[in-house]
N, CA and C atoms as an extended XYZ file, in Angstrom:
549
Properties=species:S:1:pos:R:3:atomname:S:1:resname:S:1:resid:I:1 pbc="F F F"
N         6.935      -22.967      -34.460 N   ILE     1
C         7.857      -23.070      -33.538 CA  ILE     1
C         7.512      -21.897      -33.257 C   ILE     1
N         8.835      -21.243      -34.629 N   GLY     2
C         8.874      -19.913      -35.158 CA  GLY     2
C         8.154      -18.951      -34.594 C   GLY     2
N         6.735      -19.173      -35.013 N   VAL     3
C         5.551      -18.230      -34.884 CA  VAL     3
C         5.200      -18.495      -33.283 C   VAL     3
N         4.964      -19.440      -33.073 N   ALA     4
C         4.641      -19.545      -31.361 CA  ALA     4
C         5.424      -18.746      -31.092 C   ALA     4
N         7.032      -19.151      -31.482 N   TYR     5
C         8.220      -17.642      -30.439 CA  TYR     5
C         7.715      -16.177      -30.354 C   TYR     5
N         6.880      -16.102      -31.778 N   LEU     6
C         6.602      -14.320      -31.458 CA  LEU     6
C         5.635      -13.903      -31.484 C   LEU     6
N         4.595      -14.923      -31.285 N   SER     7
C         3.259      -14.810      -30.249 CA  SER     7
C         3.466      -14.390      -28.757 C   SER     7
N         4.191      -15.061      -28.354 N   ILE     8
C         5.070      -15.313      -26.431 CA  ILE     8
C         5.217      -13.658      -26.621 C   ILE     8
N         6.488      -13.429      -27.038 N   PRO     9
C         6.698      -11.670      -26.440 CA  PRO     9
C         5.816      -10.986      -26.758 C   PRO     9
N         4.684      -11.471      -28.021 N   ALA    10
C         3.597      -10.202      -28.681 CA  ALA    10
C         3.010       -9.947      -27.243 C   ALA    10
N         2.539      -10.926      -26.836 N   ALA    11
C         1.552      -11.101      -25.356 CA  ALA    11
C         2.069      -10.410      -24.357 C   ALA    11
N         3.570      -10.516      -24.242 N   LEU    12
C         4.439      -10.392      -23.305 CA  LEU    12
C         4.210       -8.665      -23.486 C   LEU    12
N         4.783       -8.186      -24.907 N   LEU    13
C         4.908       -6.504      -24.726 CA  LEU    13
C         3.421       -6.343      -24.954 C   LEU    13
N         2.163       -6.655      -24.704 N   LEU    14
C         0.832       -6.631      -24.572 CA  LEU    14
C         0.644       -6.395      -23.207 C   LEU    14
N         1.027       -7.348      -22.466 N   LEU    15
C         0.969       -7.009      -20.931 CA  LEU    15
C         1.509       -5.823      -20.423 C   LEU    15
N         2.167       -5.984      -20.494 N   LEU    16
C         3.874       -4.402      -20.356 CA  LEU    16
C         2.928       -3.370      -20.689 C   LEU    16
N         2.455       -3.138      -21.854 N   MET    17
C         1.516       -2.098      -22.792 CA  MET    17
C        -0.002       -1.977      -21.336 C   MET    17
N        -0.491       -2.743      -20.794 N   ARG    18
C        -1.516       -2.167      -20.190 CA  ARG    18
C        -1.435       -2.464      -18.355 C   ARG    18
N        -0.565       -3.090      -18.026 N   ARG    19
C        -0.235       -3.666      -16.781 CA  ARG    19
C         0.700       -2.843      -16.477 C   ARG    19
N         1.037       -1.433      -16.188 N   ARG    20
C         1.959       -0.323      -16.000 CA  ARG    20
C         2.655       -0.686      -14.698 C   ARG    20
N         1.948       -1.737      -13.909 N   ASP    21
C         2.466       -2.402      -12.071 CA  ASP    21
C         2.826       -3.139      -12.688 C   ASP    21
N         3.674       -4.049      -13.238 N   VAL    22
C         4.161       -5.328      -13.554 CA  VAL    22
C         6.045       -4.633      -12.569 C   VAL    22
N         6.259       -5.907      -11.993 N   ALA    23
C         7.088       -6.056      -11.042 CA  ALA    23
C         8.589       -6.128      -11.707 C   ALA    23
N         9.756       -5.402      -12.509 N   TYR    24
C        10.938       -5.162      -12.921 CA  TYR    24
C         9.930       -5.401      -14.633 C   TYR    24
N        10.338       -4.460      -14.872 N   PRO    25
C         9.505       -4.570      -16.087 CA  PRO    25
C        10.601       -4.838      -17.036 C   PRO    25
N        11.706       -4.101      -17.618 N   TRP    26
C        12.887       -4.012      -17.596 CA  TRP    26
C        13.091       -5.671      -17.759 C   TRP    26
N        13.423       -6.198      -16.732 N   LEU    27
C        13.079       -7.760      -16.796 CA  LEU    27
C        12.066       -8.702      -18.271 C   LEU    27
N        10.800       -8.451      -18.148 N   LEU    28
C        10.148       -8.682      -18.934 CA  LEU    28
C        10.330       -8.370      -20.352 C   LEU    28
N        10.833       -6.880      -20.069 N   GLY    29
C        11.706       -6.710      -21.519 CA  GLY    29
C        12.470       -7.345      -22.116 C   GLY    29
N        13.383       -7.810      -21.121 N   LEU    30
C        14.193       -8.720      -21.981 CA  LEU    30
C        14.166      -10.040      -21.496 C   LEU    30
N        13.210      -10.917      -21.488 N   PHE    31
C        12.443      -11.831      -21.695 CA  PHE    31
C        12.021      -11.995      -23.535 C   PHE    31
N        11.422      -10.689      -23.827 N   VAL    32
C        10.651      -10.650      -24.896 CA  VAL    32
C        11.048      -10.326      -26.022 C   VAL    32
N        12.447       -9.457      -25.363 N   ALA    33
C        14.072       -9.914      -26.861 CA  ALA    33
C        14.585      -11.153      -26.839 C   ALA    33
N        14.282      -11.537      -25.735 N   PHE    34
C        14.816      -13.292      -26.114 CA  PHE    34
C        14.193      -14.438      -26.354 C   PHE    34
N        12.855      -14.110      -26.030 N   ILE    35
C        11.831      -14.932      -26.913 CA  ILE    35
C        12.026      -14.383      -28.483 C   ILE    35
N        11.329      -13.319      -28.577 N   ALA    36
C        11.409      -13.136      -30.438 CA  ALA    36
C        12.766      -13.351      -31.026 C   ALA    36
N        13.958      -12.961      -30.056 N   SER    37
C        15.456      -13.741      -30.883 CA  SER    37
C        15.441      -14.571      -31.132 C   SER    37
N        14.848      -15.010      -30.510 N   CYS    38
C        14.898      -17.589      -30.552 CA  CYS    38
C        13.725      -17.701      -32.023 C   CYS    38
N        12.421      -16.953      -31.331 N   GLY    39
C        11.574      -16.837      -32.682 CA  GLY    39
C        12.271      -16.985      -34.364 C   GLY    39
N        12.756      -15.830      -33.888 N   VAL    40
C        13.410      -15.187      -35.574 CA  VAL    40
C        14.754      -16.637      -35.743 C   VAL    40
N        15.395      -17.443      -34.882 N   THR    41
C        16.351      -17.867      -35.680 CA  THR    41
C        15.658      -19.247      -35.913 C   THR    41
N        14.607      -19.542      -34.937 N   HIS    42
C        13.648      -20.736      -35.803 CA  HIS    42
C        13.495      -20.598      -36.899 C   HIS    42
N        12.783      -19.075      -37.480 N   LEU    43
C        12.239      -19.145      -38.702 CA  LEU    43
C        13.553      -19.115      -39.823 C   LEU    43
N        14.380      -18.249      -39.095 N   MET    44
C        16.076      -18.365      -40.391 CA  MET    44
C        16.546      -20.096      -40.431 C   MET    44
N        15.938      -21.195      -39.665 N   HIS    45
C        16.144      -21.883      -40.082 CA  HIS    45
C        15.325      -23.044      -40.862 C   HIS    45
N        14.213      -22.403      -41.402 N   ALA    46
C        12.770      -23.056      -42.254 CA  ALA    46
C        12.920      -22.421      -43.136 C   ALA    46
N        13.616      -20.725      -43.213 N   SER    47
C        13.693      -20.948      -44.512 CA  SER    47
C        15.546      -21.081      -45.074 C   SER    47
N        16.293      -21.756      -44.711 N   ALA    48
C        17.337      -22.465      -44.645 CA  ALA    48
C        16.727      -23.188      -46.164 C   ALA    48
N        15.200      -23.502      -45.830 N   PHE    49
C        15.350      -24.394      -46.955 CA  PHE    49
C        15.153      -24.296      -48.438 C   PHE    49
N        14.514      -23.158      -48.226 N   VAL    50
C        14.039      -22.278      -49.745 CA  VAL    50
C        15.374      -21.741      -49.906 C   VAL    50
N        16.059      -20.620      -49.031 N   ALA    51
C        16.884      -19.784      -49.548 CA  ALA    51
C        17.682      -19.352      -48.234 C   ALA    51
N        19.324      -20.460      -48.173 N   PRO    52
C        19.996      -20.057      -46.779 CA  PRO    52
C        20.360      -18.814      -47.562 C   PRO    52
N        20.180      -18.511      -45.819 N   MET    53
C        21.342      -16.889      -46.038 CA  MET    53
C        21.653      -16.931      -44.443 C   MET    53
N        23.393      -17.654      -44.643 N   PRO    54
C        24.375      -18.203      -43.846 CA  PRO    54
C        24.314      -16.951      -42.703 C   PRO    54
N        24.845      -15.232      -43.074 N   GLN    55
C        25.645      -15.074      -42.453 CA  GLN    55
C        24.489      -13.616      -41.611 C   GLN    55
N        23.137      -13.934      -42.176 N   VAL    56
C        21.448      -13.407      -41.895 CA  VAL    56
C        21.743      -14.012      -40.628 C   VAL    56
N        21.845      -15.579      -40.960 N   ALA    57
C        21.046      -16.537      -39.389 CA  ALA    57
C        22.395      -16.417      -38.347 C   ALA    57
N        23.502      -16.589      -39.282 N   GLY    58
C        24.817      -16.237      -38.076 CA  GLY    58
C        24.315      -14.905      -37.079 C   GLY    58
N        24.148      -13.388      -37.525 N   LEU    59
C        23.913      -12.380      -37.396 CA  LEU    59
C        22.756      -13.178      -36.150 C   LEU    59
N        21.500      -13.251      -36.582 N   ALA    60
C        20.362      -14.074      -35.829 CA  ALA    60
C        20.631      -14.750      -34.584 C   ALA    60
N        21.783      -15.331      -34.900 N   LYS    61
C        22.693      -16.314      -33.372 CA  LYS    61
C        23.180      -15.662      -32.597 C   LYS    61
N        23.909      -14.685      -33.337 N   ALA    62
C        24.600      -13.499      -32.107 CA  ALA    62
C        23.867      -12.843      -31.213 C   ALA    62
N        22.919      -12.323      -32.195 N   PHE    63
C        22.221      -11.526      -31.074 CA  PHE    63
C        20.790      -12.333      -30.165 C   PHE    63
N        20.861      -13.458      -30.667 N   THR    64
C        19.872      -14.355      -29.298 CA  THR    64
C        21.011      -15.452      -28.816 C   THR    64
N        22.505      -15.217      -28.836 N   ALA    65
C        23.018      -15.472      -27.993 CA  ALA    65
C        23.107      -14.512      -26.699 C   ALA    65
N        23.531      -13.149      -27.643 N   ALA    66
C        24.136      -11.891      -26.644 CA  ALA    66
C        22.853      -11.582      -25.778 C   ALA    66
N        21.306      -11.560      -26.416 N   ILE    67
C        20.289      -11.542      -25.025 CA  ILE    67
C        19.837      -12.512      -24.503 C   ILE    67
N        20.989      -14.054      -24.768 N   SER    68
C        20.123      -14.865      -23.913 CA  SER    68
C        21.025      -15.093      -22.420 C   SER    68
N        22.457      -14.248      -22.914 N   VAL    69
C        23.511      -14.366      -21.936 CA  VAL    69
C        22.947      -13.245      -20.318 C   VAL    69
N        22.629      -11.882      -20.901 N   ALA    70
C        22.243      -10.921      -20.397 CA  ALA    70
C        21.402      -10.809      -19.966 C   ALA    70
N        20.137      -11.551      -20.493 N   THR    71
C        19.138      -11.996      -19.656 CA  THR    71
C        19.290      -13.036      -18.229 C   THR    71
N        20.195      -14.050      -18.830 N   ALA    72
C        20.564      -15.129      -18.064 CA  ALA    72
C        21.468      -14.320      -16.833 C   ALA    72
N        22.198      -13.143      -17.039 N   ILE    73
C        23.146      -12.476      -16.133 CA  ILE    73
C        22.674      -11.668      -14.700 C   ILE    73
N        21.361      -11.111      -15.908 N   VAL    74
C        20.849      -10.309      -14.630 CA  VAL    74
C        19.210      -11.124      -14.169 C   VAL    74
N        19.450      -12.129      -14.572 N   LEU    75
C        17.375      -12.377      -13.865 CA  LEU    75
C        18.387      -13.025      -12.469 C   LEU    75
N        19.275      -13.675      -12.395 N   TRP    76
C        19.806      -14.522      -10.704 CA  TRP    76
C        19.706      -13.725      -10.117 C   TRP    76
N        20.738      -12.338      -10.336 N   PRO    77
C        20.404      -11.371       -8.982 CA  PRO    77
C        19.126      -10.944       -8.365 C   PRO    77
N        18.357      -10.879       -9.177 N   VAL    78
C        16.668      -10.719       -8.733 CA  VAL    78
C        15.946      -11.395       -8.333 C   VAL    78
N        16.126      -13.333       -8.641 N   LEU    79
C        15.437      -14.092       -8.702 CA  LEU    79
C        14.907      -14.063       -7.015 C   LEU    79
N        16.389      -13.473       -6.037 N   PRO    80
C        15.521      -13.770       -4.257 CA  PRO    80
C        14.388      -12.450       -4.284 C   PRO    80
N        14.394      -11.655       -5.274 N   ARG    81
C        13.618      -10.364       -5.063 CA  ARG    81
C        12.311      -10.593       -5.506 C   ARG    81
N        12.008      -11.448       -7.047 N   LEU    82
C        10.734      -12.209       -7.452 CA  LEU    82
C        10.373      -13.083       -6.457 C   LEU    82
N        11.110      -13.938       -6.106 N   LEU    83
C        10.369      -15.082       -5.064 CA  LEU    83
C         9.901      -14.440       -3.690 C   LEU    83
N        10.351      -13.122       -3.391 N   ALA    84
C         9.662      -12.809       -2.471 CA  ALA    84
C         9.137      -11.804       -2.070 C   ALA    84
N         8.305      -11.696       -3.331 N   MET    85
C         7.274      -10.644       -3.122 CA  MET    85
C         5.722      -11.880       -3.497 C   MET    85
N         5.108      -10.825       -2.482 N   PRO    86
C         4.180      -11.853       -2.308 CA  PRO    86
C         2.967      -12.236       -3.267 C   PRO    86
N         2.497      -13.636       -2.962 N   SER    87
C         1.912      -13.868       -4.383 CA  SER    87
C         0.364      -13.275       -4.394 C   SER    87
N        -0.590      -13.481       -5.690 N   PRO    88
C        -1.686      -13.232       -5.494 CA  PRO    88
C        -2.295      -13.548       -4.014 C   PRO    88
N        -2.818      -14.215       -3.933 N   ALA    89
C        -3.527      -15.705       -2.884 CA  ALA    89
C        -3.257      -14.676       -1.483 C   ALA    89
N        -1.369      -14.406       -1.841 N   ALA    90
C        -1.216      -13.698        0.089 CA  ALA    90
C        -1.828      -12.679       -0.153 C   ALA    90
N        -1.795      -11.363       -1.556 N   LEU    91
C        -2.119      -10.029       -1.263 CA  LEU    91
C        -3.595      -10.745       -0.951 C   LEU    91
N        -3.950      -11.625       -1.514 N   ALA    92
C        -5.841      -11.099       -1.398 CA  ALA    92
C        -6.101      -11.666        0.274 C   ALA    92
N        -5.350      -12.302        1.172 N   ARG    93
C        -5.476      -13.018        2.275 CA  ARG    93
C        -5.274      -11.880        2.962 C   ARG    93
N        -4.073      -11.107        2.722 N   GLU    94
C        -4.101      -10.023        3.529 CA  GLU    94
C        -5.200       -8.703        3.429 C   GLU    94
N        -5.168       -8.606        2.372 N   VAL    95
C        -6.849       -7.971        2.028 CA  VAL    95
C        -7.979       -8.320        2.971 C   VAL    95
N        -8.124       -9.222        2.654 N   GLU    96
C        -8.951       -9.778        3.885 CA  GLU    96
C        -9.140       -9.862        5.096 C   GLU    96
N        -7.721       -9.960        5.382 N   GLU    97
C        -7.303       -9.395        7.011 CA  GLU    97
C        -8.035       -8.284        6.953 C   GLU    97
N        -7.218       -7.269        6.735 N   ARG    98
C        -7.111       -6.010        6.985 CA  ARG    98
C        -9.265       -5.552        6.821 C   ARG    98
N        -9.236       -6.024        5.525 N   ARG    99
C       -10.806       -5.984        6.262 CA  ARG    99
C       -11.633       -6.416        7.441 C   ARG    99
N       -11.309       -7.245        7.567 N   ALA   100
C       -12.062       -7.637        8.433 CA  ALA   100
C       -11.447       -7.244       10.171 C   ALA   100
N       -10.776       -6.919        9.956 N   ALA   101
C       -10.123       -6.135       11.653 CA  ALA   101
C       -10.418       -5.048       11.170 C   ALA   101
N       -10.293       -4.315        9.900 N   GLU   102
C       -11.563       -2.350        9.585 CA  GLU   102
C       -12.903       -3.051       10.270 C   GLU   102
N       -13.758       -3.920       10.134 N   ALA   103
C       -14.974       -4.206       10.639 CA  ALA   103
C       -15.180       -4.239       12.371 C   ALA   103
N       -14.033       -4.731       12.562 N   ARG   104
C       -13.405       -5.073       13.917 CA  ARG   104
C       -13.519       -3.852       15.044 C   ARG   104
N       -13.174       -3.130       14.647 N   ALA   105
C       -12.471       -1.628       14.671 CA  ALA   105
C       -13.735       -1.006       14.498 C   ALA   105
N       -14.447       -0.726       13.254 N   GLN   106
C       -15.696       -0.684       12.832 CA  GLN   106
C       -16.432       -0.179       14.553 C   GLN   106
N       -16.831       -2.003       14.596 N   ALA   107
C       -17.658       -1.985       15.422 CA  ALA   107
C       -17.361       -2.114       16.688 C   ALA   107
N       -16.049       -2.022       17.674 N   SER   108
C       -15.621       -1.257       18.432 CA  SER   108
C       -15.732        0.006       18.987 C   SER   108
N       -15.628        1.381       17.705 N   GLU   109
C       -15.703        2.310       17.438 CA  GLU   109
C       -17.289        2.297       18.260 C   GLU   109
N       -18.355        1.948       17.256 N   ALA   110
C       -19.528        2.208       17.866 CA  ALA   110
C       -20.212        1.251       18.649 C   ALA   110
N       -19.442        0.399       19.539 N   ARG   111
C       -19.832        0.479       20.688 CA  ARG   111
C       -19.215        0.979       22.184 C   ARG   111
N       -18.426        1.629       21.462 N   ASN   112
C       -17.775        2.644       23.056 CA  ASN   112
C       -18.325        3.863       22.654 C   ASN   112
N       -18.772        4.661       21.455 N   ALA   113
C       -19.684        5.326       20.760 CA  ALA   113
C       -20.666        5.069       21.876 C   ALA   113
N       -21.145        4.606       21.581 N   ALA   114
C       -22.709        3.819       22.202 CA  ALA   114
C       -22.925        3.835       23.211 C   ALA   114
N       -21.911        3.346       23.965 N   LEU   115
C       -21.249        3.432       25.968 CA  LEU   115
C       -21.234        4.856       26.143 C   LEU   115
N       -20.379        5.896       25.399 N   LEU   116
C       -20.407        6.938       25.921 CA  LEU   116
C       -21.268        7.550       26.140 C   LEU   116
N       -22.513        7.538       24.848 N   ALA   117
C       -23.675        8.511       24.578 CA  ALA   117
C       -24.524        8.474       25.592 C   ALA   117
N       -24.487        6.717       26.154 N   ASN   118
C       -25.579        6.219       27.666 CA  ASN   118
C       -25.165        6.360       28.652 C   ASN   118
N       -23.941        7.694       29.086 N   MET   119
C       -23.332        7.440       30.482 CA  MET   119
C       -23.920        8.308       30.799 C   MET   119
N       -24.005        8.139       32.156 N   ALA   120
C       -24.498        9.536       33.182 CA  ALA   120
C       -23.326       10.332       33.005 C   ALA   120
N       -22.743       10.296       33.368 N   GLU   121
C       -21.247       11.364       33.470 CA  GLU   121
C       -20.993       11.477       32.584 C   GLU   121
N       -20.777       13.264       33.158 N   ALA   122
C       -19.971       13.702       31.287 CA  ALA   122
C       -19.133       13.645       30.836 C   ALA   122
N       -18.805       13.228       29.822 N   VAL   123
C       -17.162       12.260       29.340 CA  VAL   123
C       -16.637       13.907       28.355 C   VAL   123
N       -15.078       13.353       28.070 N   PHE   124
C       -14.855       14.202       26.746 CA  PHE   124
C       -13.579       13.542       26.837 C   PHE   124
N       -13.045       14.097       25.743 N   VAL   125
C       -12.252       13.348       24.760 CA  VAL   125
C       -11.294       14.837       23.838 C   VAL   125
N        -9.991       14.204       24.682 N   LEU   126
C        -9.109       15.392       24.230 CA  LEU   126
C        -7.834       14.841       23.364 C   LEU   126
N        -6.958       15.938       22.788 N   ARG   127
C        -6.272       15.244       21.714 CA  ARG   127
C        -5.242       16.567       21.914 C   ARG   127
N        -4.011       16.352       22.311 N   MET   128
C        -2.697       16.858       22.699 CA  MET   128
C        -2.435       17.363       20.844 C   MET   128
N        -1.608       19.012       20.754 N   GLU   129
C        -1.193       19.284       19.993 CA  GLU   129
C         0.364       19.345       19.899 C   GLU   129
N         1.293       19.452       19.090 N   ALA   130
C         2.832       19.490       19.168 CA  ALA   130
C         2.608       20.849       19.862 C   ALA   130
N         2.066       22.085       19.937 N   ASP   131
C         2.250       22.865       20.688 CA  ASP   131
C         2.112       22.938       22.224 C   ASP   131
N         1.362       21.488       22.734 N   GLY   132
C         1.060       21.255       23.690 CA  GLY   132
C        -0.022       21.811       24.598 C   GLY   132
N        -1.022       21.923       23.537 N   GLY   133
C        -2.558       22.534       23.487 CA  GLY   133
C        -3.339       21.660       23.301 C   GLY   133
N        -4.579       21.559       23.643 N   PHE   134
C        -5.200       20.448       23.550 CA  PHE   134
C        -6.766       21.118       22.920 C   PHE   134
N        -7.237       20.244       22.249 N   ILE   135
C        -8.064       20.014       21.557 CA  ILE   135
C        -9.665       19.111       21.362 C   ILE   135
N       -10.567       19.675       22.005 N   LEU   136
C       -11.526       18.896       22.152 CA  LEU   136
C       -12.459       18.483       20.520 C   LEU   136
N       -11.559       16.945       21.289 N   GLU   137
C       -12.204       16.051       20.023 CA  GLU   137
C       -14.306       15.474       19.852 C   GLU   137
N       -14.626       15.209       20.877 N   SER   138
C       -15.702       14.982       21.376 CA  SER   138
C       -16.427       14.521       22.709 C   SER   138
N       -17.322       15.073       22.570 N   ALA   139
C       -17.898       14.954       24.104 CA  ALA   139
C       -19.394       14.725       24.372 C   ALA   139
N       -19.661       13.689       25.214 N   ASN   140
C       -21.271       13.064       24.911 CA  ASN   140
C       -22.301       14.312       25.354 C   ASN   140
N       -23.512       13.881       25.376 N   PRO   141
C       -24.438       13.854       26.052 CA  PRO   141
C       -24.855       14.833       27.166 C   PRO   141
N       -23.901       13.805       27.859 N   ALA   142
C       -24.413       13.823       29.519 CA  ALA   142
C       -23.611       15.554       29.384 C   ALA   142
N       -22.285       15.457       28.937 N   PHE   143
C       -20.994       16.744       29.080 CA  PHE   143
C       -21.900       18.592       28.521 C   PHE   143
N       -22.750       17.822       28.265 N   GLU   144
C       -23.776       18.949       27.404 CA  GLU   144
C       -25.153       19.293       28.470 C   GLU   144
N       -25.336       18.342       29.003 N   ARG   145
C       -26.448       18.576       30.528 CA  ARG   145
C       -25.922       19.350       31.073 C   ARG   145
N       -24.855       18.487       31.506 N   PHE   146
C       -23.699       18.988       33.123 CA  PHE   146
C       -23.434       20.334       32.684 C   PHE   146
N       -23.222       20.927       31.296 N   PHE   147
C       -21.879       21.807       31.425 CA  PHE   147
C       -23.052       22.979       30.822 C   PHE   147
N       -23.555       22.665       29.994 N   GLY   148
C       -25.169       23.340       29.331 CA  GLY   148
C       -24.358       23.947       28.041 C   GLY   148
N       -23.452       23.035       27.809 N   LEU   149
C       -22.735       23.717       26.426 CA  LEU   149
C       -23.407       22.398       25.465 C   LEU   149
N       -23.123       23.594       24.080 N   PRO   150
C       -23.231       22.955       23.166 CA  PRO   150
C       -21.953       22.073       22.739 C   PRO   150
N       -22.116       20.846       22.365 N   VAL   151
C       -21.251       20.331       22.000 CA  VAL   151
C       -20.196       20.732       20.373 C   VAL   151
N       -21.567       19.932       19.549 N   ALA   152
C       -21.314       20.631       18.051 CA  ALA   152
C       -20.484       21.876       17.783 C   ALA   152
N       -20.979       22.965       18.917 N   GLY   153
C       -19.832       24.070       18.606 CA  GLY   153
C       -18.832       24.337       19.227 C   GLY   153
N       -18.661       23.365       19.942 N   LEU   154
C       -17.369       23.016       20.496 CA  LEU   154
C       -15.846       22.366       20.660 C   LEU   154
N       -16.351       21.342       19.315 N   VAL   155
C       -15.487       19.925       18.980 CA  VAL   155
C       -14.710       20.639       17.876 C   VAL   155
N       -13.086       20.437       18.037 N   GLY   156
C       -12.141       20.845       17.163 CA  GLY   156
C       -11.779       22.388       17.771 C   GLY   156
N       -11.992       22.596       18.779 N   ARG   157
C       -11.814       24.250       19.264 CA  ARG   157
C       -10.516       23.987       20.510 C   ARG   157
N        -9.658       24.596       21.349 N   ARG   158
C        -8.903       24.799       21.758 CA  ARG   158
C        -9.656       24.198       23.198 C   ARG   158
N        -9.223       23.736       24.056 N   ALA   159
C       -10.087       23.384       25.908 CA  ALA   159
C        -9.996       24.208       25.806 C   ALA   159
N        -9.317       25.757       26.198 N   GLU   160
C        -9.051       26.908       26.702 CA  GLU   160
C       -10.872       27.859       26.247 C   GLU   160
N       -10.965       27.389       24.812 N   ALA   161
C       -11.962       28.091       24.497 CA  ALA   161
C       -13.530       26.992       24.202 C   ALA   161
N       -13.046       25.990       24.589 N   ALA   162
C       -14.446       25.379       24.421 CA  ALA   162
C       -14.818       24.084       26.304 C   ALA   162
N       -13.722       24.863       27.142 N   LEU   163
C       -14.382       24.029       28.288 CA  LEU   163
C       -14.502       25.439       29.652 C   LEU   163
N       -15.477       24.972       30.509 N   PRO   164
C       -15.772       26.188       31.223 CA  PRO   164
C       -13.779       26.298       32.441 C   PRO   164
N       -13.971       27.893       32.531 N   GLY   165
C       -12.658       27.902       33.117 CA  GLY   165
C       -12.308       27.152       34.546 C   GLY   165
N       -13.053       27.074       35.086 N   ALA   166
C       -13.150       26.091       36.306 CA  ALA   166
C       -12.889       24.989       36.472 C   ALA   166
N       -12.859       23.904       35.213 N   LEU   167
C       -12.368       22.695       34.754 CA  LEU   167
C       -11.362       23.072       34.666 C   LEU   167
N       -11.237       23.904       33.616 N   LEU   168
C        -9.581       24.031       32.735 CA  LEU   168
C        -8.525       23.944       34.195 C   LEU   168
N        -8.722       24.714       35.114 N   ARG   169
C        -7.526       25.255       35.977 CA  ARG   169
C        -7.288       24.264       37.345 C   ARG   169
N        -8.473       23.134       37.703 N   LEU   170
C        -8.479       22.395       37.819 CA  LEU   170
C        -7.772       21.262       37.321 C   LEU   170
N        -7.949       20.859       36.016 N   ALA   171
C        -7.358       19.716       34.991 CA  ALA   171
C        -6.237       19.891       34.567 C   ALA   171
N        -5.980       21.306       33.832 N   GLN   172
C        -5.116       20.913       32.307 CA  GLN   172
C        -3.923       21.137       33.500 C   GLN   172
N        -3.420       20.813       34.631 N   PRO   173
C        -2.221       20.253       35.154 CA  PRO   173
C        -1.702       18.953       34.862 C   PRO   173
N        -3.172       17.921       35.232 N   HIS   174
C        -2.982       17.052       35.207 CA  HIS   174
C        -2.549       15.932       34.274 C   HIS   174
N        -3.370       17.135       32.993 N   TRP   175
C        -3.623       16.404       31.773 CA  TRP   175
C        -1.642       16.783       31.355 C   TRP   175
N        -1.941       17.684       32.128 N   ARG   176
C        -0.069       17.986       31.066 CA  ARG   176
C         0.602       17.110       31.904 C   ARG   176
N         0.540       16.625       32.787 N   ASP   177
C         1.132       15.606       33.635 CA  ASP   177
C         1.636       14.215       32.813 C   ASP   177
N         0.126       14.048       32.840 N   CYS   178
C        -0.530       12.860       31.864 CA  CYS   178
C         0.597       12.381       30.940 C   CYS   178
N         0.388       13.969       29.641 N   ALA   179
C         1.177       13.818       28.226 CA  ALA   179
C         2.719       13.531       28.763 C   ALA   179
N         3.258       14.174       29.768 N   GLY   180
C         4.779       14.614       29.543 CA  GLY   180
C         5.578       12.779       29.960 C   GLY   180
N         4.277       12.410       30.843 N   HIS   181
C         4.830       10.660       30.804 CA  HIS   181
C         4.017        9.590       30.041 C   HIS   181
N         4.066        9.919       28.757 N   GLY   182
C         3.050        9.272       27.714 CA  GLY   182
C         1.933        8.648       28.331 C   GLY   182
N         1.110        8.762       28.952 N   ARG   183
C        -0.196        8.287       28.971 CA  ARG   183
C        -1.170        9.158       28.977 C   ARG   183
């Protein structure tokens, strides 16, 4: 029994050393100390048949009592947080759900990109910056044909530098109005 009691904390210590992501490592350390002290107490009982050492056995029992009481005291308040932690199965489900959602988003994005690429109308996407300016994020091939501007050289530039002036004068007040209303 004593050897088993010492083997268990050795395995737990190995776990603590190899897995730095263990939640509440200090609590696991208390369990290591508690189980190891129980093992020492059992070994003291076994050695009493050969060479009784009542003072040493008493110290081992006192240490075991102290560490067991300390472990019990800190375990109960932490228990709700331990129970609230997601299980590995729940985490695996969440990862799968996120992967599926990401795959759906990528498929949707690919469909939208194909739709925009094949539209006859000139379409472009702007991003509003914190300073109120607009940046050209993308444009379709029809934009390039309609305005005669190379999209590759315009993406990422401010609208003033990327779009024709006539278009800017007509559209910019509407863009600012939409942005001001959060649309």
